[in-house]
Structure formats: C-alpha cells, structure tokens
Short mmCIF file of C-alpha atoms in Angstrom, two decimals:
data_model
loop_
_atom_site.label_atom_id
_atom_site.label_comp_id
_atom_site.label_asym_id
_atom_site.label_seq_id
_atom_site.Cartn_x
_atom_site.Cartn_y
_atom_site.Cartn_z
CA MET A 1437 -10.47 -3.02 29.21
CA SER A 1438 -12.26 -1.39 26.57
CA ILE A 1439 -10.28 1.45 24.69
CA SER A 1440 -12.75 3.86 22.84
CA ALA A 1441 -11.78 6.44 20.27
CA THR A 1442 -12.69 9.58 22.24
CA GLN A 1443 -10.11 8.42 24.99
CA VAL A 1444 -7.06 7.28 21.71
CA LYS A 1445 -8.40 11.10 20.45
CA GLU A 1446 -7.73 13.13 23.52
CA LEU A 1447 -4.11 11.41 24.77
CA ARG A 1448 -3.15 12.41 21.03
CA ASP A 1449 -4.63 15.82 21.54
CA ARG A 1450 -2.25 16.25 23.80
CA THR A 1451 1.12 14.40 23.49
CA GLY A 1452 0.87 14.34 19.20
CA ALA A 1453 1.21 10.62 19.71
CA GLY A 1454 0.83 8.03 16.59
CA MET A 1455 -2.79 6.07 17.06
CA MET A 1456 -1.45 2.86 18.32
CA THR A 1457 1.35 4.35 20.46
CA ALA A 1458 -1.48 6.33 22.39
CA LYS A 1459 -3.93 3.35 22.45
CA ARG A 1460 -1.01 1.02 23.94
CA ALA A 1461 -0.30 3.26 26.74
CA LEU A 1462 -3.82 3.89 27.42
CA GLU A 1463 -4.19 0.21 27.86
CA GLU A 1464 -0.77 -0.17 29.95
CA THR A 1465 -2.69 2.44 32.55
CA GLU A 1466 -6.33 0.81 32.98
CA GLY A 1467 -7.65 4.01 30.58
CA ASP A 1468 -5.93 6.38 33.11
CA ILE A 1469 -5.39 9.53 30.36
CA ASP A 1470 -2.89 11.05 32.79
CA ALA A 1471 -1.37 8.13 33.81
CA ALA A 1472 -0.84 7.51 29.89
CA GLN A 1473 0.20 11.26 29.66
CA ARG A 1474 3.32 10.25 32.50
CA LEU A 1475 3.75 6.89 30.29
CA LEU A 1476 4.65 8.96 26.88
CA ARG A 1477 6.37 10.91 28.00
CA GLU A 1478 8.50 8.73 30.45
CA GLN A 1479 9.01 6.57 27.87
CA GLY A 1480 10.27 9.64 25.49
CA ILE A 1481 12.77 10.48 28.17
CA ALA A 1482 14.09 6.54 27.48
CA ALA A 1483 14.55 6.62 24.19
CA ALA A 1484 16.15 9.83 24.28
CA GLY A 1485 18.85 8.15 26.50
CA LYS A 1486 19.62 4.93 24.29
CA LYS A 1487 19.72 7.68 21.28
CA ALA A 1488 22.13 10.13 23.26
CA GLY A 1489 25.43 10.84 21.14
CA ARG A 1490 23.97 9.74 18.21
CA GLU A 1491 25.04 11.64 15.85
CA THR A 1492 23.16 14.81 14.25
CA THR A 1493 24.26 15.93 11.31
CA GLU A 1494 21.25 16.57 9.21
CA GLY A 1495 18.19 18.79 10.67
CA ILE A 1496 17.78 23.09 10.18
CA VAL A 1497 19.34 26.10 11.11
CA LEU A 1498 17.00 28.95 10.96
CA SER A 1499 17.34 32.94 11.90
CA THR A 1500 15.03 36.00 11.90
CA VAL A 1501 16.21 40.06 12.21
CA SER A 1502 13.62 42.18 13.29
CA GLY A 1503 14.55 45.06 14.48
CA ARG A 1504 17.59 45.25 16.82
CA GLU A 1505 17.33 41.78 17.24
CA GLY A 1506 18.35 38.78 15.41
CA VAL A 1507 18.36 35.01 16.39
CA LEU A 1508 19.88 32.05 15.17
CA VAL A 1509 19.36 28.50 16.10
CA ALA A 1510 20.45 25.16 14.93
CA ILE A 1511 18.52 21.93 15.53
CA GLY A 1512 20.00 18.98 14.55
CA CYS A 1513 18.18 15.39 13.54
CA GLU A 1514 19.79 12.08 12.15
CA THR A 1515 18.51 11.64 8.50
CA GLU A 1516 16.81 14.00 6.41
CA PRO A 1517 13.48 12.62 5.69
CA VAL A 1518 12.81 14.06 9.38
CA SER A 1519 14.66 16.91 9.05
CA LYS A 1520 11.32 17.57 6.92
CA ASN A 1521 9.21 15.99 9.06
CA GLU A 1522 6.65 18.88 10.20
CA GLU A 1523 6.86 17.92 14.00
CA PHE A 1524 10.28 18.39 13.99
CA LEU A 1525 10.21 21.71 11.89
CA SER A 1526 7.27 22.77 14.45
CA PHE A 1527 9.43 21.93 17.29
CA ALA A 1528 12.71 24.05 15.27
CA GLU A 1529 10.30 26.77 15.69
CA SER A 1530 9.54 27.00 18.54
CA VAL A 1531 13.08 26.85 19.42
CA LEU A 1532 13.63 29.62 17.47
CA GLU A 1533 10.77 31.84 19.10
CA ALA A 1534 11.79 30.66 22.45
CA VAL A 1535 15.26 32.55 22.16
CA GLU A 1536 13.95 35.85 20.39
CA SER A 1537 12.22 35.65 23.30
CA ASP A 1538 14.46 35.00 26.03
CA GLY A 1539 17.28 34.46 24.61
CA PRO A 1540 19.84 31.21 24.42
CA ASP A 1541 18.87 29.89 27.71
CA ALA A 1542 15.80 29.78 27.04
CA VAL A 1543 16.65 26.40 25.25
CA SER A 1544 16.22 24.36 28.54
CA GLY A 1545 12.34 25.44 28.29
CA VAL A 1546 11.65 23.16 25.62
CA GLU A 1547 14.07 20.24 26.90
CA GLU A 1548 10.23 17.68 27.74
CA GLN A 1549 8.79 19.05 24.23
CA ARG A 1550 12.78 17.72 23.20
CA LEU A 1551 12.27 14.11 24.57
CA GLU A 1552 8.76 13.55 23.96
CA LEU A 1553 9.65 14.59 20.21
CA ILE A 1554 12.51 11.90 20.50
CA GLY A 1555 9.98 9.35 21.91
CA ARG A 1556 7.93 10.02 18.76
CA ILE A 1557 9.67 10.41 15.77
CA GLY A 1558 12.63 7.45 16.71
CA GLU A 1559 15.69 9.99 16.10
CA ASN A 1560 18.05 11.83 18.50
CA VAL A 1561 16.94 15.45 18.37
CA GLU A 1562 19.45 18.00 19.38
CA ILE A 1563 19.86 21.69 20.13
CA ARG A 1564 23.33 22.63 18.02
CA GLY A 1565 23.00 26.08 18.60
CA ALA A 1566 21.47 28.95 20.02
CA SER A 1567 22.55 32.73 19.85
CA ARG A 1568 20.27 35.76 20.00
CA LEU A 1569 22.69 39.17 19.30
CA ASP A 1570 20.86 43.18 19.78
CA ALA A 1571 21.97 46.00 17.73
CA GLU A 1572 23.93 49.28 19.80
CA GLY A 1573 23.53 52.77 18.61
CA ASP A 1574 23.83 52.81 14.71
CA GLU A 1575 24.82 48.95 14.11
CA LEU A 1576 23.62 46.40 12.26
CA LEU A 1577 22.70 42.77 11.85
CA ALA A 1578 22.41 40.86 9.40
CA GLU A 1579 21.47 35.99 9.13
CA TYR A 1580 22.43 34.36 6.26
CA VAL A 1581 21.45 30.86 5.74
CA HIS A 1582 22.70 28.44 2.66
CA PRO A 1583 20.23 27.45 0.84
CA PRO A 1584 18.20 24.70 -0.11
CA ALA A 1585 19.36 22.34 2.59
CA ASN A 1586 19.70 25.70 5.02
CA LYS A 1587 21.93 23.12 7.29
CA VAL A 1588 24.52 26.44 7.47
CA GLY A 1589 23.69 29.75 9.08
CA VAL A 1590 25.07 32.96 10.55
CA LEU A 1591 24.36 36.12 11.89
CA VAL A 1592 26.58 39.24 12.63
CA ARG A 1593 26.52 42.41 14.35
CA VAL A 1594 28.26 44.96 12.16
CA ARG A 1595 29.29 48.94 13.08
CA GLY A 1596 29.06 50.72 10.28
CA GLY A 1597 27.87 49.77 6.40
CA ASP A 1598 24.82 48.80 5.25
CA PRO A 1599 22.43 45.89 4.98
CA THR A 1600 23.53 44.96 1.68
CA LEU A 1601 27.41 44.68 3.03
CA ALA A 1602 26.11 43.54 6.06
CA ARG A 1603 24.26 39.73 4.37
CA ARG A 1604 27.59 39.62 2.08
CA ILE A 1605 29.90 39.56 5.43
CA ALA A 1606 27.08 36.96 6.64
CA MET A 1607 27.52 34.61 3.24
CA HIS A 1608 31.60 35.09 3.75
CA ILE A 1609 31.52 33.55 6.98
CA SER A 1610 28.97 31.55 6.14
CA PHE A 1611 31.51 29.69 3.58
CA ALA A 1612 34.85 30.45 5.11
CA ALA A 1613 33.83 28.90 9.20
CA PRO A 1614 36.38 31.44 10.89
CA ARG A 1615 36.13 30.75 14.70
CA TYR A 1616 37.24 34.26 15.81
CA ARG A 1617 37.68 37.94 14.44
CA THR A 1618 40.77 38.93 14.19
CA VAL A 1619 44.19 37.38 15.29
CA GLU A 1620 44.22 39.30 18.01
CA GLU A 1621 41.05 37.42 19.56
CA VAL A 1622 43.16 33.20 18.85
CA PRO A 1623 44.40 32.17 21.81
CA GLN A 1624 47.97 32.45 22.25
CA ASP A 1625 48.55 28.98 23.68
CA GLU A 1626 46.86 27.67 20.03
CA ILE A 1627 48.57 29.87 18.23
CA ALA A 1628 52.06 28.34 20.21
CA SER A 1629 51.12 24.39 19.14
CA GLU A 1630 50.23 25.77 15.57
CA ARG A 1631 53.98 27.52 15.89
CA GLU A 1632 55.40 24.47 17.31
CA ILE A 1633 54.07 22.17 14.47
CA TYR A 1634 55.71 23.97 12.12
CA ALA A 1635 58.52 24.61 13.31
CA GLN A 1636 58.90 20.67 13.18
CA GLN A 1637 57.76 19.72 9.57
CA PRO A 1638 60.77 18.43 8.02
CA ASP A 1639 61.53 20.68 5.77
CA VAL A 1640 61.78 23.46 7.67
CA LEU A 1641 64.42 21.48 10.27
CA GLU A 1642 66.28 21.19 6.50
CA LYS A 1643 66.93 24.30 6.83
CA PRO A 1644 69.23 26.99 8.11
CA GLU A 1645 68.42 28.08 11.75
CA GLN A 1646 68.44 31.54 10.93
CA VAL A 1647 65.65 31.50 8.59
CA ARG A 1648 63.09 29.01 9.80
CA GLU A 1649 61.70 31.06 12.18
CA LYS A 1650 60.75 33.28 8.83
CA ILE A 1651 59.40 29.90 7.17
CA VAL A 1652 57.57 29.33 10.83
CA GLU A 1653 55.78 33.02 11.03
CA GLY A 1654 55.05 32.85 7.58
CA ARG A 1655 53.27 28.92 7.33
CA LEU A 1656 51.26 30.56 10.39
CA ARG A 1657 49.65 32.88 9.33
CA LYS A 1658 49.76 31.84 5.52
CA GLU A 1659 47.75 28.47 6.24
CA PHE A 1660 46.90 28.98 10.13
CA LEU A 1661 45.72 32.23 10.81
CA ALA A 1662 44.47 32.92 7.37
CA ASN A 1663 42.07 29.89 7.78
CA VAL A 1664 40.63 31.05 11.97
CA ALA A 1665 40.93 34.68 11.90
CA LEU A 1666 37.81 36.42 9.63
CA SER A 1667 40.09 39.69 9.21
CA GLU A 1668 42.74 37.88 7.72
CA GLN A 1669 40.56 35.69 5.72
CA THR A 1670 40.43 36.11 1.85
CA TRP A 1671 37.01 38.12 0.93
CA ILE A 1672 35.27 36.26 -0.74
CA HIS A 1673 33.53 39.06 -3.03
CA ASP A 1674 36.98 40.08 -4.06
CA THR A 1675 39.38 37.81 -3.80
CA ALA A 1676 42.35 40.39 -4.21
CA LYS A 1677 41.18 41.46 -0.96
CA THR A 1678 41.19 40.41 2.54
CA VAL A 1679 38.57 40.75 4.80
CA GLY A 1680 39.95 43.24 6.76
CA GLN A 1681 41.31 45.29 4.11
CA ALA A 1682 37.98 45.38 2.27
CA LEU A 1683 35.62 46.19 5.12
CA GLY A 1684 38.08 48.69 6.31
CA GLU A 1685 38.06 50.49 3.34
CA ALA A 1686 34.22 50.27 3.65
CA GLY A 1687 34.75 51.72 7.02
CA VAL A 1688 33.28 48.75 8.88
CA GLU A 1689 34.12 46.46 11.78
CA VAL A 1690 32.17 42.88 13.00
CA VAL A 1691 31.85 43.02 16.28
CA GLU A 1692 30.62 39.59 16.64
CA PHE A 1693 28.76 36.70 14.85
CA ALA A 1694 27.56 34.00 15.47
CA ARG A 1695 27.63 30.69 12.96
CA TYR A 1696 25.93 27.08 13.18
CA ALA A 1697 26.53 24.04 10.59
CA LEU A 1698 25.47 20.79 11.43
CA ALA A 1699 27.45 18.88 9.21
CA GLU A 1700 30.18 19.89 10.92
#
C-alpha cells in the first residue's frame, strides 16, 4: 500500500524516528499509525536488549542547585558523538528534571523513553546515577561538574561555611574521588581485608615481628584510608593540610555527597 508523507510525519512527530524508519514501520503495519508506533517501541526494546552490557563511558553529567534542593545525574552512552547528540542531551535534561521533581526513583518513569532512544540512536544509553539532596537548617548545597567534558560531577551538602567553600569542597571531591566521608564510615571488613594485604607484603614479613603491626597500620592509613576517606585526603587547595584539618579550621562539616564519573 501507499504510505503518505502525512502519515510518515505524524509517526515521526510521535516517536522521533527517522523518515525511512518511520516509513518502513508504516509499511509493515499497513499504514496503522498506532501499530507502527508500537512496532518501533518493540524494536527499541529489542535493540536495548542487544546493547545492554555495552560500556557507557561517554555521556554527560548534569547538575542543578535551586534553593534548598540539589540534583545530580549521570547519563552514559558509548561514543563521544552521541554524547553531543541533541536527542541524547534532551533525554539527559528530562532525567534531571524528573529527579528534581520526584527524586531518584523517578528514573523508572523515563525507562520507556530510554529504550526508544536506544532504538533510534543505535547505542546503549544508561542512567549511571541519580541523586537529589535537600538542605536542612543552615546547611548549604554546592555542585561542581568538571569542564569541558562534563563527565565527572559532584553534589555536596555541608553544614557551616559559605557557598564559595562549599563549591571548593565539591571540586576537591571531583578530583580526589573519596568513597566515604570519614574513617569511621569505612566498613570494618574492608579495612580488615586491606590490613591483611599489607601484612603479607614481602618487605613487611622481613621485618621483626614486633614492628610489623606499626608498619601495617602506617601503610593502611597513608595508602588506603588517605585515598578512600574524604577527611584523610590531602586538601587540593592547600596540600599542607588534610581535608579534615582544613574543614575543622573553617568550622565546616560535610554531611553527605554524591559523585559520578562516567569513565570510572
């Protein structure tokens, strides 16, 4: 049967599909626009299934802070050209808006949109992370997305200080990539595992037994805890201090933070 340009346009307006893709779908469904729309959706789901598991180390991290609320999302794709694609960027913005409105659980509401996007652009697209933080009392929110690639971003909630310092903390977290705020938050089983690794290193075993524990504890703090715990890291804005020392002097406490990095 003959498919009119009007039918193709309507299907494209509904789905965002390319002209030839829309025409083929209409031909397969004998001009039934609703059926063609359903077919394209099914094709998108099928494409998503085939592409699931592909690495999404490209993409974009978006953030916004409005009053007492801050949002951070990371949307991954496979290649850099797609990360600059208008459809991809529009989807990322829609995820940001959904999380801002309804919190991280809102990502489930854009799943159909994600699947359809995969079908259209031919790449895996993943929501790699979504967080919303709400400030309480005198707390402050700050965000930092590292330019120009916008593939690493941080949202932080702090108590005390000022907006400039809060942003500097977010910047530090983006570069230093802590996993915990303090040593106390590091799981004990993780510390025990690292301690055992250090204890079995050949140069430690060569030392007298009475000094081994001291060496192990020193390495545990300098090589492990100083990397994973924010409070123990070297403050990038003044390398003579740890973050804990710098913030303690400023009377600032990091309450919570979220960090997303697409390439990690």
